[in-house]
Short mmCIF file of N, CA and C in Angstrom, two decimals:
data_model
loop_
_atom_site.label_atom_id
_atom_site.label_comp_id
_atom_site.label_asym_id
_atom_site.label_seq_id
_atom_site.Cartn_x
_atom_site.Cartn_y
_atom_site.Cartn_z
N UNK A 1 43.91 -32.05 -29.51
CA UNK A 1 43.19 -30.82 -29.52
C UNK A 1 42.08 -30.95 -28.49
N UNK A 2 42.20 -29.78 -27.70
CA UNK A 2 41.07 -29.71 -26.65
C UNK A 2 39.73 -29.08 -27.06
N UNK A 3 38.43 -29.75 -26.90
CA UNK A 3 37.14 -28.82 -26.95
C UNK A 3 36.87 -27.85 -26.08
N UNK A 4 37.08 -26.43 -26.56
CA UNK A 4 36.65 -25.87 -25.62
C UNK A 4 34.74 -25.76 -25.61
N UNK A 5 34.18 -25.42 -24.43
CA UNK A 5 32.72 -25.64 -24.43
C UNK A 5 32.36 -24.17 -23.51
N UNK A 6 31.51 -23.20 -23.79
CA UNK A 6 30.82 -22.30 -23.40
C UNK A 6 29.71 -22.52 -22.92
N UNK A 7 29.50 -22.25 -21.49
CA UNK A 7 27.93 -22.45 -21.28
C UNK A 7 27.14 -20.75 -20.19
N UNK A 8 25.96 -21.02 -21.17
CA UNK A 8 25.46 -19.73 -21.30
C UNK A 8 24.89 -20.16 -20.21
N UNK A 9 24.41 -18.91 -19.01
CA UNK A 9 23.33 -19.71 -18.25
C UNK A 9 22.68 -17.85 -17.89
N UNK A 10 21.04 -18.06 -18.82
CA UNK A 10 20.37 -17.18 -19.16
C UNK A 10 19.64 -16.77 -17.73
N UNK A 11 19.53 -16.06 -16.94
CA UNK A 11 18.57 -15.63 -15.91
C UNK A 11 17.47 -14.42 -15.60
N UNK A 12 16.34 -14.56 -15.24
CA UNK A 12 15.53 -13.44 -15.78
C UNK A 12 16.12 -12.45 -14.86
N UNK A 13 16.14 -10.97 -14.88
CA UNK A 13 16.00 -9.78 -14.17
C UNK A 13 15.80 -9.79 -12.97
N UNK A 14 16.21 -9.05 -11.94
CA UNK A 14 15.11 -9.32 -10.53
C UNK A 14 14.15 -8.40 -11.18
N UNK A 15 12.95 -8.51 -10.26
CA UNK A 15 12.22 -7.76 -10.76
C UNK A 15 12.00 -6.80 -9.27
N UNK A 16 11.65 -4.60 -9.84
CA UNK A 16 12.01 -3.92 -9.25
C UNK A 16 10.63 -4.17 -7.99
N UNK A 17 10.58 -4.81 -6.85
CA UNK A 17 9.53 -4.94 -5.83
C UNK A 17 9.72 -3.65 -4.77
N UNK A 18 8.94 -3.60 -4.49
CA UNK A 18 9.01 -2.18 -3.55
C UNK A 18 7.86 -2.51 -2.35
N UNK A 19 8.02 -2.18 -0.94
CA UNK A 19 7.28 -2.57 -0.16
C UNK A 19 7.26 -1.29 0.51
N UNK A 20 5.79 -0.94 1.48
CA UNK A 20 6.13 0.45 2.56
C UNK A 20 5.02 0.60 3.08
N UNK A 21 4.77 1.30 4.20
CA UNK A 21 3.72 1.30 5.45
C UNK A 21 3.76 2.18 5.88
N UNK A 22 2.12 2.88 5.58
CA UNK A 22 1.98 4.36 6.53
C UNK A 22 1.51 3.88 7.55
N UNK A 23 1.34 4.44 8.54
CA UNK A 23 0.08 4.57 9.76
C UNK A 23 -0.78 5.65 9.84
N UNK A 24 -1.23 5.65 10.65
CA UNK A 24 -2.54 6.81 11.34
C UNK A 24 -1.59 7.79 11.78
N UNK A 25 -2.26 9.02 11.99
CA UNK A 25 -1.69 9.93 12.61
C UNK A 25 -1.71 10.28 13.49
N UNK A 26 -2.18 9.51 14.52
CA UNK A 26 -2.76 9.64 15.43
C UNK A 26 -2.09 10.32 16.90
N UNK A 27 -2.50 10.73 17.41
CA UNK A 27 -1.41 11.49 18.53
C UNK A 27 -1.66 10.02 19.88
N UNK A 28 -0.62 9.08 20.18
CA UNK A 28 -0.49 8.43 21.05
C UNK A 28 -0.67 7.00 20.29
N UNK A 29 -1.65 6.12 20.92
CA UNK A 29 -1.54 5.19 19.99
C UNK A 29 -1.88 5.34 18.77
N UNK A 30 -1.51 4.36 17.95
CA UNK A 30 -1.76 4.59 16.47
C UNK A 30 -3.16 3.20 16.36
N UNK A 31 -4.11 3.89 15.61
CA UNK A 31 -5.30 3.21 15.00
C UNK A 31 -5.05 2.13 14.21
N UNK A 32 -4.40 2.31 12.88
CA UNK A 32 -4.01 1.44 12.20
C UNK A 32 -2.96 1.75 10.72
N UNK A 33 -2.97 0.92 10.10
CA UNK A 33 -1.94 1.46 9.35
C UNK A 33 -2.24 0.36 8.00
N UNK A 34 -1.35 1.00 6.87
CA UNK A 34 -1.71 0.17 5.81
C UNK A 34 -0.46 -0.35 4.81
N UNK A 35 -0.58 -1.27 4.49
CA UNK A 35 0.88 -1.72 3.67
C UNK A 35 0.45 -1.80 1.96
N UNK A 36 1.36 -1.65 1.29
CA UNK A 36 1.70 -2.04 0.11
C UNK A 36 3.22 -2.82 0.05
N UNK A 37 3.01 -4.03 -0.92
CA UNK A 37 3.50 -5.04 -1.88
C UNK A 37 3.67 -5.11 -3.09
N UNK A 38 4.51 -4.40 -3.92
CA UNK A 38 4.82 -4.43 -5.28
C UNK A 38 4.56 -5.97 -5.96
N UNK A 39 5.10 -6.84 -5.19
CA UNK A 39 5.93 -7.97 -5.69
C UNK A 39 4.72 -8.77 -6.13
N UNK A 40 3.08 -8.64 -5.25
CA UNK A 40 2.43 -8.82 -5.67
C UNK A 40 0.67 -7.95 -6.03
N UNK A 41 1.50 -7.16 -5.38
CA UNK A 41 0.19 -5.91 -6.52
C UNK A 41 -0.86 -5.91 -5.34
N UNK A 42 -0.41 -5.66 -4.05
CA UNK A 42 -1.30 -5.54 -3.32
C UNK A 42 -0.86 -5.10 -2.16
N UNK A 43 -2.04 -4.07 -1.36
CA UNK A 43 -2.15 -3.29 -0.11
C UNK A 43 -3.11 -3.96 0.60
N UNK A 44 -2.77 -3.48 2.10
CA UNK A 44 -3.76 -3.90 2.96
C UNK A 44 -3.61 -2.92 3.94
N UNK A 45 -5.01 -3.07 4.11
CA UNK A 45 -5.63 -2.18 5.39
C UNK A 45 -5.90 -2.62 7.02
N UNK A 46 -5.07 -2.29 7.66
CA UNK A 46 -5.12 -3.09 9.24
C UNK A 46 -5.93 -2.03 10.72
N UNK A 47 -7.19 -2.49 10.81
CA UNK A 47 -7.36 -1.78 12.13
C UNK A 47 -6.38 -2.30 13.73
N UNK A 48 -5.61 -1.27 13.90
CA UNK A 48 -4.88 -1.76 15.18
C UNK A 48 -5.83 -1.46 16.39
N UNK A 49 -6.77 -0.61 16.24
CA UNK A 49 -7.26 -0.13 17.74
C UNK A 49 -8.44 -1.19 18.40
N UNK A 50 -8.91 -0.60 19.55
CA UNK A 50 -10.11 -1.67 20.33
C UNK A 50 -11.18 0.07 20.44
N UNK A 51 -11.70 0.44 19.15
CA UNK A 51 -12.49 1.15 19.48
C UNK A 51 -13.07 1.47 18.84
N UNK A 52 -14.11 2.33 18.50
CA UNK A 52 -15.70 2.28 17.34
C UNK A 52 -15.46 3.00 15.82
N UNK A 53 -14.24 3.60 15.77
CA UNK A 53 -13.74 4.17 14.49
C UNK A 53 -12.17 3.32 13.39
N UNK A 54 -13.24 2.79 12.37
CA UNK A 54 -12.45 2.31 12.11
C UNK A 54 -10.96 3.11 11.03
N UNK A 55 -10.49 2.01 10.03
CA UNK A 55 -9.22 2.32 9.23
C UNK A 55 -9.53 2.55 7.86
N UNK A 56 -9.07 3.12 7.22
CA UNK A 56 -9.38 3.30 5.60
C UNK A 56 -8.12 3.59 5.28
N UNK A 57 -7.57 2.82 4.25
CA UNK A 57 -6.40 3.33 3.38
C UNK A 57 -6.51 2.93 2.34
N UNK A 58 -5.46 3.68 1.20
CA UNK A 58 -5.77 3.15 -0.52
C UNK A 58 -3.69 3.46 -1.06
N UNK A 59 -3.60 3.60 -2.23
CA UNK A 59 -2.16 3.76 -2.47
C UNK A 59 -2.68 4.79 -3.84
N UNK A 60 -1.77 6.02 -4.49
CA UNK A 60 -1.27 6.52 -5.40
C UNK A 60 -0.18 6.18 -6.08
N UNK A 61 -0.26 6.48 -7.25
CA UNK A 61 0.86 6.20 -8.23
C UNK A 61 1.08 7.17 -9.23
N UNK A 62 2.17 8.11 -8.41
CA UNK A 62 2.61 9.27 -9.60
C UNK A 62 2.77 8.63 -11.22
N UNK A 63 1.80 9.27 -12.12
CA UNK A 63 1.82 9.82 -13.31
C UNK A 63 3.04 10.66 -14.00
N UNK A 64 3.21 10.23 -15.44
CA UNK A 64 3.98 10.60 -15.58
C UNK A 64 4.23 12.65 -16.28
N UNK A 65 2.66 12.65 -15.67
CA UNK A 65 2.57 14.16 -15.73
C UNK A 65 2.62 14.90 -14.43
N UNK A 66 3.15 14.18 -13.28
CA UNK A 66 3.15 14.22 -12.05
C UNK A 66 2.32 14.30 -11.06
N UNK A 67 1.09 14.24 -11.81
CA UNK A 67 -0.47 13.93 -11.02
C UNK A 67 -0.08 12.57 -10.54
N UNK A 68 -1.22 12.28 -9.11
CA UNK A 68 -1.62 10.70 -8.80
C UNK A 68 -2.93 10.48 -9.21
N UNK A 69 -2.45 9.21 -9.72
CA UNK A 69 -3.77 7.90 -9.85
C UNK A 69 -4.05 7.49 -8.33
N UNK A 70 -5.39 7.52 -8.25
CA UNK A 70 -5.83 7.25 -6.74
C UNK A 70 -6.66 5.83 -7.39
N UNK A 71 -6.10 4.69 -6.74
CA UNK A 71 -6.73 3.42 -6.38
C UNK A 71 -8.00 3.14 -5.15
N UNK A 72 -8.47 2.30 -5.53
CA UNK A 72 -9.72 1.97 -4.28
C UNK A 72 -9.35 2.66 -2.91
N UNK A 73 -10.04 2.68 -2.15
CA UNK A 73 -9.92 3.00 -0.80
C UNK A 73 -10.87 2.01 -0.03
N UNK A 74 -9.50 1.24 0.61
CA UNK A 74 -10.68 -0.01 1.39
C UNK A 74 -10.55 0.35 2.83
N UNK A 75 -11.45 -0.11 3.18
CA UNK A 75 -12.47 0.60 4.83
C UNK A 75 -11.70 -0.91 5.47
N UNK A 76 -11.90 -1.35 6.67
CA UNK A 76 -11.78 -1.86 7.43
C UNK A 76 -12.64 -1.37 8.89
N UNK A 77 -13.52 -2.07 9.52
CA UNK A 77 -14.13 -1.24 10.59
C UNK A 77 -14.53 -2.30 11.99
N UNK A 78 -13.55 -3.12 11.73
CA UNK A 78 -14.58 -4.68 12.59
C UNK A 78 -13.73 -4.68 13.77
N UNK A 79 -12.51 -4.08 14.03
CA UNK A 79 -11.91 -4.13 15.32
C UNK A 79 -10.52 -4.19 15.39
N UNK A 80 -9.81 -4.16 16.60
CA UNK A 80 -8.44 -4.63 16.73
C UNK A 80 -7.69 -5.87 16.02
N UNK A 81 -6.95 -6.23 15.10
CA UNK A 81 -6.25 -7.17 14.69
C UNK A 81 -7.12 -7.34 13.27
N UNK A 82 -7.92 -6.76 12.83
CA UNK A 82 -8.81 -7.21 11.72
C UNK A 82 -8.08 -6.52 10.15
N UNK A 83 -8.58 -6.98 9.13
CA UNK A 83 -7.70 -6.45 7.73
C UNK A 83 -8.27 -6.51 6.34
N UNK A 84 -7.98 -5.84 5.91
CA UNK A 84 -8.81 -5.85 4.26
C UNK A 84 -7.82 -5.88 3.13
N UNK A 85 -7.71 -6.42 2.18
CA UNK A 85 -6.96 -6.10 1.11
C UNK A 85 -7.94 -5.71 -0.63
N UNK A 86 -6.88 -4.74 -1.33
CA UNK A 86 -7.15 -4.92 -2.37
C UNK A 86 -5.97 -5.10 -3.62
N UNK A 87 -6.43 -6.13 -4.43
CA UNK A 87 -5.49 -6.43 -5.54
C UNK A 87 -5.82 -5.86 -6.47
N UNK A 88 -4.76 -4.94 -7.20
CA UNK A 88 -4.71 -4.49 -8.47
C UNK A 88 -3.77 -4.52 -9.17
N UNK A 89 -3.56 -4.79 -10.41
CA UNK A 89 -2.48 -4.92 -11.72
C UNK A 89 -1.76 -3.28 -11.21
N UNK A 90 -1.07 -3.25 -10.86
CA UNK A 90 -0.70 -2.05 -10.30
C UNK A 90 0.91 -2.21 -11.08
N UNK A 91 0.88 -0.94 -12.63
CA UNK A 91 2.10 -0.95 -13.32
C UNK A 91 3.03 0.15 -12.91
N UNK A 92 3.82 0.34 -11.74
CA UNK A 92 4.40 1.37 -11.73
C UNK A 92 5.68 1.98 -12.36
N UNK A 93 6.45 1.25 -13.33
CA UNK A 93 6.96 1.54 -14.56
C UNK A 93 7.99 2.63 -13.32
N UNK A 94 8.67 2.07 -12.55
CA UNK A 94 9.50 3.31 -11.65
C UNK A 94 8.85 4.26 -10.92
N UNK A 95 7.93 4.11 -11.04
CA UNK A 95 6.80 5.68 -10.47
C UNK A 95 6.26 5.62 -9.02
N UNK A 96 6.67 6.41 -8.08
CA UNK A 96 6.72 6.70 -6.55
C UNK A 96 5.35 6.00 -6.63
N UNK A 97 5.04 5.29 -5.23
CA UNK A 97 3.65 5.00 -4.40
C UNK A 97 3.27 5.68 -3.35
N UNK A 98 2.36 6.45 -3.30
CA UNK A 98 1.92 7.17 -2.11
C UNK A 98 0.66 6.10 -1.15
N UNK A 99 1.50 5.81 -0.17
CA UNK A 99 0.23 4.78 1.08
C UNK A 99 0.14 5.73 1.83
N UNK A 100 -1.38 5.56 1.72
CA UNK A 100 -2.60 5.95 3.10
C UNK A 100 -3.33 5.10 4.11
N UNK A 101 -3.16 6.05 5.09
CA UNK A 101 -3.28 5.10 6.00
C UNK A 101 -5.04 6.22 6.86
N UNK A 102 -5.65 6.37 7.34
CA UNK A 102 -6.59 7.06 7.62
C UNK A 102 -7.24 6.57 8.74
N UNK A 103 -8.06 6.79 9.94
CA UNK A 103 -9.13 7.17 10.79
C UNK A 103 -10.53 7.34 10.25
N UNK A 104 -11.42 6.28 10.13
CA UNK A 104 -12.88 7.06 9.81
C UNK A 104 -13.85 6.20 10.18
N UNK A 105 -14.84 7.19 10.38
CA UNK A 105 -16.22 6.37 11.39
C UNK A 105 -17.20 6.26 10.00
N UNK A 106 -17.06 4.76 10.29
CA UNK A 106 -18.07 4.02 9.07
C UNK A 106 -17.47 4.03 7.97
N UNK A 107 -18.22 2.74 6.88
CA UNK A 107 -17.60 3.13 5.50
C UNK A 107 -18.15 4.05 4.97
N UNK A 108 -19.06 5.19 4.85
CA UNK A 108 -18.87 6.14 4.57
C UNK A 108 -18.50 7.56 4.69
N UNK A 109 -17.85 7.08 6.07
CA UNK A 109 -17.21 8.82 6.97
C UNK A 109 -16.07 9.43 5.94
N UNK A 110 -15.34 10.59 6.54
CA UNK A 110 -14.28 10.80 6.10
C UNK A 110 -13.07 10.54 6.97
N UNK A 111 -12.34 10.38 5.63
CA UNK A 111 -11.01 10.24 6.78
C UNK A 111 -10.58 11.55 7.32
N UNK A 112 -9.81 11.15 8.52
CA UNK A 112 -9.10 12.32 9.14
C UNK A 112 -7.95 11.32 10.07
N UNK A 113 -7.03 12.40 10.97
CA UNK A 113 -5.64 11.49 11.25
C UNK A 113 -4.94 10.82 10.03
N UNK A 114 -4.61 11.24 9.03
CA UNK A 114 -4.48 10.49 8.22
C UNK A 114 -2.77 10.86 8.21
N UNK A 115 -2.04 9.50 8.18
CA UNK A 115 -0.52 9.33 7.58
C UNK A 115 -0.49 9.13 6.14
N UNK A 116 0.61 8.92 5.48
CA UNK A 116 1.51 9.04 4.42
C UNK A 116 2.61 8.54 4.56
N UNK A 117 2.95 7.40 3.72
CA UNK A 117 4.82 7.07 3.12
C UNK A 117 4.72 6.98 1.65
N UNK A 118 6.04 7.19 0.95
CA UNK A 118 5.62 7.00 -0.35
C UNK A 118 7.00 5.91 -0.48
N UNK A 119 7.15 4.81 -1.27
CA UNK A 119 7.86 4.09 -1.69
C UNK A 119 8.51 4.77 -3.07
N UNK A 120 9.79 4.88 -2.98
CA UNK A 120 10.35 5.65 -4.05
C UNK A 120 10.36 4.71 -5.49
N UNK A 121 10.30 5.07 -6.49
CA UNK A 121 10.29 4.17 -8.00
C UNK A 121 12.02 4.13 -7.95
#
């Protein structure tokens, strides 16, 4: 009589990561642009330009009443190649990400030129 033997081999889920990048809106070169990282719960803000106005971007997360949750908005203003991040427990439970990407003089200007991508849930 032969043993037969079963072997289970248990593996977690992938888990759903989502990545995506607006830029500026800029007509010609682009200023800068900003990324989000599901995988680890974080965006960043990149000034691309060599000039006195810096980058601001933040991310949304459609609600499931179809409003957005608006997260920090981090500035960046120090120059070409420079970057900011912010980390947040960011649960998006399937729910679209809207990245901003923005143009603004000083951290307290407003943005304007501003892009948009949204990473689908």
């Amino acid at each position: 009589m032969a043993a037969v033997g079963t072997v289970l081999v248990i593996t977690a889920p992938s888990a759903l990561a989502a990545s995506g990048k607006a830029y500026t809106s800029d007509t010609g070169h682009i200023a800068g642009h900003t990324t989000f990282d599901d995988r680890i719960d974080v965006y960043t803000v990149y000034d691309d330009d060599k000039d006195s106005v810096g980058v601001v971007g933040w991310i949304q997360v459609q609600q499931a009443n179809g409003g957005w949750a608006t997260y920090e908005h981090v500035y960046v203003g120090t120059g070409e190649g420079t970057s900011r991040s912010a980390y947040h427990d960011i649960t998006r439970e399937s729910s679209p990400v809207r990245i901003w990407a923005c143009r603004q003089n000083g951290a307290s200007g407003t943005p304007f030129s501003c892009g948009t991508a949204v990473v689908a849930g």
